[in-house]
Coordinates of C-alpha atoms in Angstrom, one line a residue:
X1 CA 60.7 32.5 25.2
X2 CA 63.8 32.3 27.8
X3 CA 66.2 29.6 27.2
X4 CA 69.1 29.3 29.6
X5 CA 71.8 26.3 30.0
X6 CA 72.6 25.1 33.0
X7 CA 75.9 23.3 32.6
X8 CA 75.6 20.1 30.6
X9 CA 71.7 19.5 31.9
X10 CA 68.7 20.2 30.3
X11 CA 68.3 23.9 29.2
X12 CA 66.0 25.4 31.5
X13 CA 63.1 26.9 29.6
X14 CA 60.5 29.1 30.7
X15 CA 57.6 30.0 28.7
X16 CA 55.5 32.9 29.5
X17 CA 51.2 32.6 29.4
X18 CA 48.0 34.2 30.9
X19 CA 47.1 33.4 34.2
X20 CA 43.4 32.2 34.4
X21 CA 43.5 30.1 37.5
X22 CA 46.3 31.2 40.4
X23 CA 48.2 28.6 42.4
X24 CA 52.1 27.1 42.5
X25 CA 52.7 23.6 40.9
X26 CA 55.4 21.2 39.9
X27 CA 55.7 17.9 39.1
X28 CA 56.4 15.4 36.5
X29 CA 56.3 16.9 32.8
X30 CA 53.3 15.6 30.4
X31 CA 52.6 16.6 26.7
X32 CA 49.7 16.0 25.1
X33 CA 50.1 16.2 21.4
X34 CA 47.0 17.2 19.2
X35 CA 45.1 14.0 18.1
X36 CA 42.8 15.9 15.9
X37 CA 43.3 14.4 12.9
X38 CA 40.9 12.9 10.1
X39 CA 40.7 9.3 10.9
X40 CA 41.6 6.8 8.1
X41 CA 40.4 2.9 7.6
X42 CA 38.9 0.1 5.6
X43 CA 35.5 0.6 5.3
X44 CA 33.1 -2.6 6.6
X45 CA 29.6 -2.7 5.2
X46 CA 27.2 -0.1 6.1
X47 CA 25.0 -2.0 9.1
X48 CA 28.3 -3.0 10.5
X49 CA 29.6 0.9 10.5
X50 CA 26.3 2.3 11.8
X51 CA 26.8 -0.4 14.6
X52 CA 30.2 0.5 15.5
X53 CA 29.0 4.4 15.5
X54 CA 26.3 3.3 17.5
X55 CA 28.3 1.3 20.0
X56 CA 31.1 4.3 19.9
X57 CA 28.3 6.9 20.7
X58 CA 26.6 4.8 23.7
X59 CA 29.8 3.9 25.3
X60 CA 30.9 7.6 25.5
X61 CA 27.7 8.6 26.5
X62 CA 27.5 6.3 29.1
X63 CA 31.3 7.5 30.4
X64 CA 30.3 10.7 30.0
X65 CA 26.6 9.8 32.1
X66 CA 29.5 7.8 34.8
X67 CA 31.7 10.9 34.9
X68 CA 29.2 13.3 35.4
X69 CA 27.9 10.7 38.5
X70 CA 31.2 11.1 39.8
X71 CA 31.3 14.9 40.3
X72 CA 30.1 16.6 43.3
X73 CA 30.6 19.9 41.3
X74 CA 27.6 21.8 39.7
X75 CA 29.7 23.5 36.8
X76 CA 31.2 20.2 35.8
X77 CA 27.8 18.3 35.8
X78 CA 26.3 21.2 33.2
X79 CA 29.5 20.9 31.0
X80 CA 28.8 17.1 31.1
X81 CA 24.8 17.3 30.6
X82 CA 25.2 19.0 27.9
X83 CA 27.6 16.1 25.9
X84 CA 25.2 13.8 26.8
X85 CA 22.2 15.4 25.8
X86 CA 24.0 16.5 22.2
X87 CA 24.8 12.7 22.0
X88 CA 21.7 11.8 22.3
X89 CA 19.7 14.1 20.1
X90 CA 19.4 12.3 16.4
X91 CA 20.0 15.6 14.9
X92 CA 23.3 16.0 16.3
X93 CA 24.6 12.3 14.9
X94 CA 22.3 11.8 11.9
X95 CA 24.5 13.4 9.0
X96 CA 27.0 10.5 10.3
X97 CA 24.6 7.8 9.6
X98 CA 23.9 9.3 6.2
X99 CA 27.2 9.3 4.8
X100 CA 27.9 6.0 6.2
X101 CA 25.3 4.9 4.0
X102 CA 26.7 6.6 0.9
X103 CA 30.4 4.7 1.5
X104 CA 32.3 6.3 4.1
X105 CA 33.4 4.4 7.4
X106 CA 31.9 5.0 10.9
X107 CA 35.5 7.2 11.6
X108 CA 35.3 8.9 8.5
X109 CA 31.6 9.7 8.9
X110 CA 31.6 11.1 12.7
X111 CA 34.6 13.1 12.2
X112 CA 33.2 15.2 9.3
X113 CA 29.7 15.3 10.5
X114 CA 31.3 16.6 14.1
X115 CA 33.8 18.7 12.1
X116 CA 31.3 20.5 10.0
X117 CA 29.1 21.2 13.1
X118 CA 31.7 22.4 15.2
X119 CA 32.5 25.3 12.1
X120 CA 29.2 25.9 12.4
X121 CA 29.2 26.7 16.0
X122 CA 32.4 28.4 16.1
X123 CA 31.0 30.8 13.0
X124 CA 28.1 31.7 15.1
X125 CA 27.3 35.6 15.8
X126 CA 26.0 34.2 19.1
X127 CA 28.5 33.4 21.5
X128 CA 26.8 31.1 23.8
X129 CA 26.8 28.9 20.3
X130 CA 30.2 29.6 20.0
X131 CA 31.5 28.8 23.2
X132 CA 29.8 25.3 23.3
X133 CA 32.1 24.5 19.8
X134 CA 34.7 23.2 22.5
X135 CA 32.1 20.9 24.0
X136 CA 31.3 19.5 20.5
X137 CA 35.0 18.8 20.2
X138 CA 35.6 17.1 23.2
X139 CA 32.0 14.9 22.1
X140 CA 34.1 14.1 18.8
X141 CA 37.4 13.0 20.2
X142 CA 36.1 10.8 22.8
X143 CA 33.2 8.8 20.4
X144 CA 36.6 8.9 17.8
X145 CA 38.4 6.8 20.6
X146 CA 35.9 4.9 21.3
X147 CA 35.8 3.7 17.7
X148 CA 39.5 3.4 17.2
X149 CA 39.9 1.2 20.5
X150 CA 42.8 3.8 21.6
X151 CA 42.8 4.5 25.2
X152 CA 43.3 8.2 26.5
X153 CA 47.2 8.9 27.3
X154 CA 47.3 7.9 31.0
X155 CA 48.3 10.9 33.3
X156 CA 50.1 10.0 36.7
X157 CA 48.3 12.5 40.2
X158 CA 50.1 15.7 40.5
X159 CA 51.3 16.1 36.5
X160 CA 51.6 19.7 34.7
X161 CA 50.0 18.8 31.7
X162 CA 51.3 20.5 28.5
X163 CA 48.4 20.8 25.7
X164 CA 47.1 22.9 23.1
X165 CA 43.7 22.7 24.0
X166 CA 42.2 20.5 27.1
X167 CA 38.7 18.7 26.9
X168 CA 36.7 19.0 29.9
X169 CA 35.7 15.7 30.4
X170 CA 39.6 15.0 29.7
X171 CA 40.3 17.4 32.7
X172 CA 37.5 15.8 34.9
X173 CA 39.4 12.7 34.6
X174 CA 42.4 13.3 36.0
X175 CA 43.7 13.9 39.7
X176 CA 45.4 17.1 39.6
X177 CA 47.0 16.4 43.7
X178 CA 48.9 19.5 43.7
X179 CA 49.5 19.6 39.2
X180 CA 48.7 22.3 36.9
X181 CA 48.1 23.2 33.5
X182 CA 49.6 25.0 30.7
X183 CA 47.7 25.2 27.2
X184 CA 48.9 27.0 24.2
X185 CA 45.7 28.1 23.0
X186 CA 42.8 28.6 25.4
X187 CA 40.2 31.4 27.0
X188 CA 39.5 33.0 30.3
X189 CA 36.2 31.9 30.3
X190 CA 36.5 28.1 28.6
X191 CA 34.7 25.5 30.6
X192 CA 38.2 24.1 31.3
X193 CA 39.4 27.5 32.6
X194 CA 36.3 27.5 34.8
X195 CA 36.7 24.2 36.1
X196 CA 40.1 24.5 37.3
X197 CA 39.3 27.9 39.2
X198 CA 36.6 26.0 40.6
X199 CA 39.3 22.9 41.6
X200 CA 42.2 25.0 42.6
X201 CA 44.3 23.7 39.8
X202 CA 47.0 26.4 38.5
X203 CA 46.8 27.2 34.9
X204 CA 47.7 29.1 32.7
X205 CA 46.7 29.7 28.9
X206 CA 48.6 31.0 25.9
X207 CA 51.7 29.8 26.5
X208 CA 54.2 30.6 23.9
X209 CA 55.3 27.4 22.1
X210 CA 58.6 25.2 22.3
X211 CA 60.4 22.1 21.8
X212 CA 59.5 20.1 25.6
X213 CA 61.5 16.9 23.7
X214 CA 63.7 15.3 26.9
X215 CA 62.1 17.7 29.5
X216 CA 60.4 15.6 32.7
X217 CA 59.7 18.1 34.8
X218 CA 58.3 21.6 35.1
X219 CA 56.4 24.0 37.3
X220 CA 53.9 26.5 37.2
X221 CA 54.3 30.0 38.5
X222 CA 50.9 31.8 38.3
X223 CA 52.9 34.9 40.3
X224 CA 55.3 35.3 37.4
X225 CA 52.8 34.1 34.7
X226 CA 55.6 31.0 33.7
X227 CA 55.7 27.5 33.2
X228 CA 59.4 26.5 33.6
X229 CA 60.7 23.3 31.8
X230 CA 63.4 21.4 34.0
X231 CA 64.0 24.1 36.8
X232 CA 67.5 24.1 38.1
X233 CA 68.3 24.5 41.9
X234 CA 68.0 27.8 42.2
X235 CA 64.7 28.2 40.5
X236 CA 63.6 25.2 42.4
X237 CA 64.7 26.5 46.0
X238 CA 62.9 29.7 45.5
X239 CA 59.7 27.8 44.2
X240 CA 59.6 25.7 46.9
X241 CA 60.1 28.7 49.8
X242 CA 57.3 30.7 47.9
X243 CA 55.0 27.4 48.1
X244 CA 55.9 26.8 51.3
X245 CA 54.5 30.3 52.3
X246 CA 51.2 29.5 50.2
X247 CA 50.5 26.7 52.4
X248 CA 50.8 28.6 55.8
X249 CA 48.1 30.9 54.3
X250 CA 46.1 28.2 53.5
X251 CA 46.0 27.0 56.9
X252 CA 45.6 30.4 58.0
X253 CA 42.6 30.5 55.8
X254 CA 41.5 26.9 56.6
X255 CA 40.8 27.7 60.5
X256 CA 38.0 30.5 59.5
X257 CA 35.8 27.6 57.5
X258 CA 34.0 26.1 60.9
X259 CA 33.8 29.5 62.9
X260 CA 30.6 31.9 62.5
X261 CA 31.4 34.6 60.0
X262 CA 31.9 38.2 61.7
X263 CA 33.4 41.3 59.8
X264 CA 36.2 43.3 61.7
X265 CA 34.0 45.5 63.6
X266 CA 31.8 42.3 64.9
X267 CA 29.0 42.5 62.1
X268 CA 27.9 39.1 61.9
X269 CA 27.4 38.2 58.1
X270 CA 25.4 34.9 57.2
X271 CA 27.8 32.3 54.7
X272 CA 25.1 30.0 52.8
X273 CA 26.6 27.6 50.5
X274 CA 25.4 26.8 46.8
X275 CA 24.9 23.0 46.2
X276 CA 23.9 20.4 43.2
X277 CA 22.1 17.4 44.0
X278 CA 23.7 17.1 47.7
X279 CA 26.2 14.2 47.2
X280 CA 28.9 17.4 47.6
X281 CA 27.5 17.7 51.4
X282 CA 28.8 14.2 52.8
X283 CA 32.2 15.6 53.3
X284 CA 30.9 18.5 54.3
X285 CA 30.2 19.6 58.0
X286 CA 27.4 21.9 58.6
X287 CA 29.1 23.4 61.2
X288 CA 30.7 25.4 57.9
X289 CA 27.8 27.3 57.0
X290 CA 24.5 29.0 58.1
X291 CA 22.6 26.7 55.9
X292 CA 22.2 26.0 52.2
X293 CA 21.7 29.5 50.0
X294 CA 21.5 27.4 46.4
X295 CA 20.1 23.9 45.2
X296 CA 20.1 23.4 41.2
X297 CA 17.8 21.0 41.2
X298 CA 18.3 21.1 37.4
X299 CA 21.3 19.3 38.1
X300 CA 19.8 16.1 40.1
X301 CA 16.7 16.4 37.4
X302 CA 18.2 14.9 34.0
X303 CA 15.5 13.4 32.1
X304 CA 11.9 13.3 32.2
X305 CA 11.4 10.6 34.2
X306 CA 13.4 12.6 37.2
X307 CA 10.7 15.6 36.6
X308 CA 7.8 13.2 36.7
X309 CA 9.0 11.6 39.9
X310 CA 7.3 13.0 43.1
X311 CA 9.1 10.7 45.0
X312 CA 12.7 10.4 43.9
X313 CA 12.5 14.6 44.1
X314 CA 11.0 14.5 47.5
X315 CA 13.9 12.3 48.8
X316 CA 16.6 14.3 47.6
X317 CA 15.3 17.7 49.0
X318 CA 14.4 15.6 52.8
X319 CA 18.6 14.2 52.4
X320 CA 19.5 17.9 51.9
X321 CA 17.3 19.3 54.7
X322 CA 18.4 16.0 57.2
X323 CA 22.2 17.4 56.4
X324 CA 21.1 20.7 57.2
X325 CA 19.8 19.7 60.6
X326 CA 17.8 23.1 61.2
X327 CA 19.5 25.5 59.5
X328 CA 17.6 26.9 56.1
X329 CA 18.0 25.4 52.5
X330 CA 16.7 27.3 49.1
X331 CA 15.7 25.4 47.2
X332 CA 15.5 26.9 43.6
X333 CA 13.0 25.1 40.8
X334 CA 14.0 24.2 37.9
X335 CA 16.7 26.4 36.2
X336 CA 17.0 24.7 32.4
X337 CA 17.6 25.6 29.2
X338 CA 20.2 28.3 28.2
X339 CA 23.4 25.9 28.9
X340 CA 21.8 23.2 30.6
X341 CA 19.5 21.3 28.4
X342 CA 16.8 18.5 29.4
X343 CA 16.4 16.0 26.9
X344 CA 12.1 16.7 25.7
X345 CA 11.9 19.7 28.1
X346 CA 14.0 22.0 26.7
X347 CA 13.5 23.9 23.2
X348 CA 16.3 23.2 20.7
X349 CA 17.3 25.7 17.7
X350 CA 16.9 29.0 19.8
X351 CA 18.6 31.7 18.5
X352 CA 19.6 33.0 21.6
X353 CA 19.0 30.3 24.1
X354 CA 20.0 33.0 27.3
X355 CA 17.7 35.6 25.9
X356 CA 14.9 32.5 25.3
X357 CA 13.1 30.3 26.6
X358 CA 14.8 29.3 29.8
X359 CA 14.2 29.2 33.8
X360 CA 11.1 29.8 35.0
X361 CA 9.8 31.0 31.5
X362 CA 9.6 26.9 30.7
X363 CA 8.7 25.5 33.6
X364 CA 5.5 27.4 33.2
X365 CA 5.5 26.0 29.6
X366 CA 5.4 22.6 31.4
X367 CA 3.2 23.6 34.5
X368 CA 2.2 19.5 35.3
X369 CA 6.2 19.2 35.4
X370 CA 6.6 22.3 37.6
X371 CA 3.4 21.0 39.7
X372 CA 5.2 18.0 40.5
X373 CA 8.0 19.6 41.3
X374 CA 6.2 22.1 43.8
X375 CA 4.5 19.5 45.6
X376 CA 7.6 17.5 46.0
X377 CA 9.2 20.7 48.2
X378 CA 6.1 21.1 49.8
X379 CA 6.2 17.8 51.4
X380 CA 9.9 18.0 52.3
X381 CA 9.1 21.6 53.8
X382 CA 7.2 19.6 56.8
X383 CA 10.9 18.4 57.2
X384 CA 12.9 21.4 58.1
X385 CA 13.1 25.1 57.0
X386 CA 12.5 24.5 53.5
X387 CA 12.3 27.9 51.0
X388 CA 11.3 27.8 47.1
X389 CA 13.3 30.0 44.9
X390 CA 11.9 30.9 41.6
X391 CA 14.9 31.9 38.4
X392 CA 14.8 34.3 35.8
X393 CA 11.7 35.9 36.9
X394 CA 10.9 39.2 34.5
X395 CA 7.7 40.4 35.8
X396 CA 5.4 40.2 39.1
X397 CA 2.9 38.2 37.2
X398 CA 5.4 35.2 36.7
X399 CA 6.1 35.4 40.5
X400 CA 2.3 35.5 41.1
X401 CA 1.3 32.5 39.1
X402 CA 4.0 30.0 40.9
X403 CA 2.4 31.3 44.0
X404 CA -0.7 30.4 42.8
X405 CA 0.5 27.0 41.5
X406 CA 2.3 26.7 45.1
X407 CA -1.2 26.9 46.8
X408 CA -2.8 24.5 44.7
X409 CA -0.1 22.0 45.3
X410 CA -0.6 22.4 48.8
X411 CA -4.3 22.1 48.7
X412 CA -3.9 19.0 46.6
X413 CA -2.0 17.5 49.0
X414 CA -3.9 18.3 52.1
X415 CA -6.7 16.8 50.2
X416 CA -5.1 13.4 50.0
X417 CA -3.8 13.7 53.9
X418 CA -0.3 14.1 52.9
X419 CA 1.9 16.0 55.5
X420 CA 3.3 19.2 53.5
X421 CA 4.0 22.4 54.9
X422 CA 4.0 26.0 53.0
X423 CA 7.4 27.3 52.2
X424 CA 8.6 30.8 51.7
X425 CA 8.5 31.6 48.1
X426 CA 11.2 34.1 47.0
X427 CA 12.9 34.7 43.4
X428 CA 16.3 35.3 41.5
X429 CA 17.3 39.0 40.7
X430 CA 19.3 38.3 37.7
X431 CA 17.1 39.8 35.0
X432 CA 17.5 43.9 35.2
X433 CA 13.9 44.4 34.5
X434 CA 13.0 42.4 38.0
X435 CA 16.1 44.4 39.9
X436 CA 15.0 48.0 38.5
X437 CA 11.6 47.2 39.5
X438 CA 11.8 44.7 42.7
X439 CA 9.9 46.8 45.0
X440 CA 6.7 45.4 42.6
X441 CA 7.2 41.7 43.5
X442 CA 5.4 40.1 46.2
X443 CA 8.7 37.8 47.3
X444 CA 9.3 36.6 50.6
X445 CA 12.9 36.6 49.7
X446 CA 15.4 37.6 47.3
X447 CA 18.6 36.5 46.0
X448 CA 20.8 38.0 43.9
X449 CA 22.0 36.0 40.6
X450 CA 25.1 37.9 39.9
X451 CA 26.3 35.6 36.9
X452 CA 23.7 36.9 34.8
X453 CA 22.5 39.9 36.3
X454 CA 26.6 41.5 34.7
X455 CA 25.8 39.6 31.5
X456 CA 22.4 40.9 30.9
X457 CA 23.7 44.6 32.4
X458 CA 26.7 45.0 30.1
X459 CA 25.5 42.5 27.3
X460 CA 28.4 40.5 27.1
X461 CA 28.2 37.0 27.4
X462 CA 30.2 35.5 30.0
X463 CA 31.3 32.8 27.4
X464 CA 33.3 35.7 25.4
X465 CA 37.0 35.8 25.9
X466 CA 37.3 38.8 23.4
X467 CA 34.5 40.6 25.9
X468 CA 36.6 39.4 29.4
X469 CA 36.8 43.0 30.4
X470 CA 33.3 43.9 30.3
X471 CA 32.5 40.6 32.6
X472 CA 34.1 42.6 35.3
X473 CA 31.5 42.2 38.3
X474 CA 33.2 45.3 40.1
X475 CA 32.1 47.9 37.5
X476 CA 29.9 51.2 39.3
X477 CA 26.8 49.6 36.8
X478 CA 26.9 46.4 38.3
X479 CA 27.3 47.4 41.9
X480 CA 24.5 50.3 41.7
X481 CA 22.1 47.6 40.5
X482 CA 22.6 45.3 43.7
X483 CA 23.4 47.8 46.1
X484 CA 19.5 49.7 44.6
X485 CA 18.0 45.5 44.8
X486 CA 19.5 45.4 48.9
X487 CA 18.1 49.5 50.0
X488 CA 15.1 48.0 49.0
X489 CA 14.9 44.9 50.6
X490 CA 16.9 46.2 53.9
X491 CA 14.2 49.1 53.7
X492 CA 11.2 46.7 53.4
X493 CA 12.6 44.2 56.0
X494 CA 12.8 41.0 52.9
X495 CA 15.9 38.6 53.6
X496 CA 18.2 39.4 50.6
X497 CA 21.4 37.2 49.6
X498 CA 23.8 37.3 46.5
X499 CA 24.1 33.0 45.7
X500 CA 26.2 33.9 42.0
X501 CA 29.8 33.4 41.3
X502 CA 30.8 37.1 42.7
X503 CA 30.3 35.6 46.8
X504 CA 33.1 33.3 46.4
X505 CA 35.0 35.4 44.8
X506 CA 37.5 37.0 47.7
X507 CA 38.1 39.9 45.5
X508 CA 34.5 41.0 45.3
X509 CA 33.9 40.1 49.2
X510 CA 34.7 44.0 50.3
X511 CA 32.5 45.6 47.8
X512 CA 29.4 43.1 48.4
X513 CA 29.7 43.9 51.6
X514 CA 30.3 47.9 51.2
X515 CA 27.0 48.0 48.7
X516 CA 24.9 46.9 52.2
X517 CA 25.0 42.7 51.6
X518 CA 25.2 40.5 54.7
X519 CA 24.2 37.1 53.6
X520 CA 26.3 35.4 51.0
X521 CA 26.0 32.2 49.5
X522 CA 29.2 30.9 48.0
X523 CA 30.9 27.4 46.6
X524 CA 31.8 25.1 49.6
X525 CA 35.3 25.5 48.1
X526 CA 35.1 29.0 49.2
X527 CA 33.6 29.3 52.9
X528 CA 37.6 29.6 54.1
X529 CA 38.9 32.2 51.7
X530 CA 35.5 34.0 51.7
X531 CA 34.8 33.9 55.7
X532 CA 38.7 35.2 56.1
X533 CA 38.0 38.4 53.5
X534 CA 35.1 39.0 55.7
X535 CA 36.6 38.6 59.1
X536 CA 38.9 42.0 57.6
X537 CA 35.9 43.8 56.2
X538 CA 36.0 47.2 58.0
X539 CA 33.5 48.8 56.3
X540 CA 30.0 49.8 57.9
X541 CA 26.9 48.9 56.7
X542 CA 25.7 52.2 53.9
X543 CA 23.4 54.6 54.1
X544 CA 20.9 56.1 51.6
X545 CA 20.8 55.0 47.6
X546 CA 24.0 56.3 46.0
X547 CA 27.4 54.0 46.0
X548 CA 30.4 54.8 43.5

C-alpha cells in the first residue's frame, strides 16, 4: 500500500489489486462493510417463525424471479435461476424448519442451515460445487434481510464500490453509469467477475486492505492495476486525459458495429450474435449482425409449464425470427442441467453435474418435453430461416435420434394441417469425443462450443480460480481441436461457426480466424470491438491440417 499526503487534504491512497475486468472509473467512494454475521433475536413461537422464513424465502425469491425478468443478459439470468431454483427446492431450506421447531428463531435457523451448506459446498473436491458456495451466500444474505426488515445500502449510478466480496444479484442491482469495483477478496472466474466483463464495469479483485474512513472519492485504474482513494490534481488530470483517449477508441470501435464485417484483405467474415429469450434484441438493430448464431432457449424455459407449452415456445422463436427479418437464427434446444437447473427436469445430487446428466443427454430423458419443444421450432421455421442446434452431443447416434424425433414432429404436425417447415438440424462441438470424430455425424451444421470444449480438453473447470491458467483458450491443444473441427467442415462444404465465449473475446479474434473460422457468433456487447479486430486481421485463410 502507497500512502502519500497531499498538503493538509486527505492522504491520497492507492491500493494495488488484480485486474479481472479492464476499463477507467471514478466517482463517488462507497464501502460496503461485511454484514455476515450470526443474526440474534427473541424467538416467537414456532408457526410464527416458520411463517416469517416462509415469507422471507418467497419475497427473495420473488426479487430474485423480478431481477432475473429485468436482465436482457444470459449469464446473469443462469446465476439468478439457479437462486431461485435452490430456494425453491425443500431440501435446500428444510434443516431451517427443523431447528425452528427445536427452539431457534427463523434468523437463527436460516443462517446456520445456509452456513453449514455453504461449508459443505466450499469443501467440495468438485469445483462446479464449489464455485456455486458464493451463490448460496448471496441466497442467505438476501432471505437474512428480508427477515430482519433492513434494506440493502442504497448505491447512487456511477459509484466505485469498495467490498470484500459482492453478491451477484447485489451487482445486478445497481447502475454502474461509468463506476467500478474493487473487492478485497474475489476470483477471476466468480459470477461477479463474469458479470462485470460481460457489463463493461472495471474491477478489480484482491485489493490490499486499508482504512477508507473520510475518503469520498476514488478511481479505478485497470492500466496500473490501482484503485486510488481521494486522487489529487495531478492524479486526476492524468486520469481524466487517459479516459478521454478511451472514449475516442470507443467511438472508433462503435462505427464498425452497423457495417458488414470484412478482414483487411477484403475476406468477408459472417458476425452472428448469441441471444437469451430475445427481450436483448429490442434495442438492437439488425443491421448489426448477419443473423442470430445462439438462442438458449433454457433461459426463456424456467419451469415445466414453459416446456409443456407449444404455444408460448412457438411465439418466442416467431418474435426472434420477425426481428431477424430474413437473416438466419439457431436456435439451440434445451441446454439444462450442469449450472442451469429446471425445477422437476433436472437431476439433483450429481456428483459431477458437467460430466452428468445435462444437454441433450436429458432432453432425451424427457423425449415428450423435447417433442414439444421440436414441434414448436418446426412451426416457427415456416416463419423465416429457422435452424435447430442440438448441445453436448457425444456420439452420432444421439444426433440421429433428434433427427428422428425431428421427422416425427413434423409428420405429426402435417397430420393435423398445421403449417411447419423442416429446419436444418446441426449440433454443438464442445465434447472432444464429437470434435475428434465429427466427420461421423450426419449434421447439417456445426458450431463450435468453445466454453466447454477448453474445460473438457485441459480438465479444468472454468469455475477454478487456482486452475485460471489452464482456462487459457489460446493454448496449441485448444486451437488444434477447432482448427481439425473447421478442415473438416470447410473440406466437406458444412457451415461451421464458433458461438462460445472465445468470439467476443478481441484477443482470440486473430487466432479464430488464423485456425480457418469465418463465422463468429459473439455477445451483442461485442459486434463493435469484435468486427474492428477483424477489419485488421491480415491473415489468409490456412491450408492443410497442422496449426502451431
Amino acid at each position: 500500500m502507497a500512502t502519500t499526503m497531499v498538503g493538509d487534504a486527505t492522504a491520497v491512497i492507492c491500493l494495488r489489486g488484480t485486474v479481472v475486468s479492464p476499463g477507467l472509473a471514478r466517482g463517488p467512494l462507497v464501502v460496503l462493510a461485511d454484514e455476515h454475521r450470526p443474526p440474534s433475536r427473541k424467538r416467537g413461537n414456532a408457526d410464527e417463525e416458520s411463517n416469517r422464513l416462509r415469507t422471507a424465502i418467497a419475497s427473495a425469491s420473488g426479487e430474485l424471479a423480478a431481477l432475473m425478468d429485468r436482465s436482457a443478459d444470459a449469464d446473469a439470468q443462469t446465476i439468478l435461476a439457479f437462486q431461485v431454483a435452490m430456494l425453491a427446492d425443500p431440501v435446500v431450506t428444510e434443516a431451517a424448519f427443523a431447528a425452528i421447531e427445536v427452539g431457534d428463531c427463523a434468523e437463527q435457523a436460516w443462517f446456520a442451515a445456509m452456513d453449514l451448506q455453504i461449508g459443505e459446498y466450499h469443501e467440495a473436491e468438485d469445483l462446479y460445487f464449489r464455485a456455486r458456495a458464493s451463490d448460496l451466500r448471496d441466497m442467505r444474505d438476501r432471505v437474512l434481510g428480508k427477515l430482519r426488515g433492513t434494506a440493502a445500502t442504497a448505491i447512487a449510478p456511477g459509484s466505485i464500490v469498495v467490498a470484500a466480496d459482492l453478491p451477484p444479484s447485489r451487482f445486478l442491482e445497481i447502475a454502474w453509469d461509468g463506476g467500478g469495483v474493487a473487492l478485497t477478496q474475489g476470483s477471476p472466474n466468480s459470477h461477479v467477475a463474469m458479470l462485470a466483463r460481460s457489463r463493461g464495469v472495471p474491477m478489480l479483485i484482491g485489493v490490499e486492505r486499508a482504512d477508507l474512513h473520510g475518503h469520498t472519492e476514488a478511481l479505478i485504474d485497470t492500466d496500473s492495476a490501482l484503485l486510488v482513494a481521494s486522487p489529487g490534481e495531478a492524479l486526476g488530470a492524468d486520469f481524466a486525459s487517459r479516459r478521454q483517449h478511451a472514449q475516442v477508441a470507443r467511438a472508433e470501435t462503435e462505427r464498425y458495429v452497423n457495417a458488414p464485417a470484412f478482414t483487411a484483405n477484403g475476406e468477408r467474415v459472417q458476425v452472428l450474435l448469441n441471444v437469451a429469450d430475445g427481450s436483448e434484441l429490442d434495442r438492437l438493430d439488425p443491421a448489426c449482425c448477419d443473423g442470430i448464431g445462439l438462442v438458449r432457449t433454457e433461459l426463456m424455459l424456467r419451469d415445466g409449464a414453459d416446456l409443456a407449452n407449444e404455444e408460448k415456445q412457438y411465439q418466442a422463436y416467431r418474435r426472434i425470427l420477425k426481428w431477424a427479418g430474413g437473416r438466419p437464427v439457431t436456435i439451440r434446444t434445451l441446454d439444462a442441467g450442469g449450472d442451469k437447473p429446471i425445477a422437476g427436469y433436472t437431476i439433483g445430487d450429481e456428483a459431477n453435474p458437467f460430466l452428468g446428466m445435462r444437454g441433450l443427454r436429458l432432453s432425451l430423458l424427457h423425449p415428450e418435453a423435447l417433442a414439444t419443444q421440436l414441434r414448436a421450432l418446426a412451426r416457427a421455421a415456416s416463419v423465416g430461416p429457422l435452424k435447430v442446434m442440438v448441445p453436448m452431443v457425444t456420439a452420432p447416434r444421439e444426433l440421429d435420434r433428434v433427427r428422428a424425433l425431428l421427422e416425427g414432429a413434423v409428420a405429426h404436425l402435417r397430420k393435423l394441417g398445421v403449417e411447419c417447415a423442416v429446419p436444418e438440424l446441426g449440433m454443438m462441438v464442445e465434447v472432444p469425443a464429437a470434435a475428434l470424430a465429427v466427420d461421423l455425424f450426419d449434421a447439417d451444421f456445426f458450431s463450435i462450443g468453445s466454453n466447454d470444449l477448453i474445460q473438457y480438453v485441459t480438465a479444468s473447470s472454468r469455475d477454478s480460480s487456482s486452475l485460471a491458467s489452464l482456462q487459457d483458450p489460446l493454448q496449441p491443444a485448444v486451437l488444434r481441436l477447432i482448427h481439425q473441427v473447421v478442415a473438416h467442415a470447410d473440406a466437406q462444404g458444412i457451415p461451421v461457426s464458433l458461438c462460445g465465449d472465445m468470439a467476443s473475446d478481441v484477443r482470440c479474434v486473430p487466432a479464430l480466424l488464423g485456425v480457418g473460422l469465418r463465422c463468429l457468433s459473439i455477445a451483442p456487447s461485442a459486434v463493435g470491438s469484435v468486427k474492428n479486430a477483424i477489419a485488421h486481421y491480415r491473415g489468409p485463410r490456412p491450408k492443410g491440417e497442422q496449426i502451431a
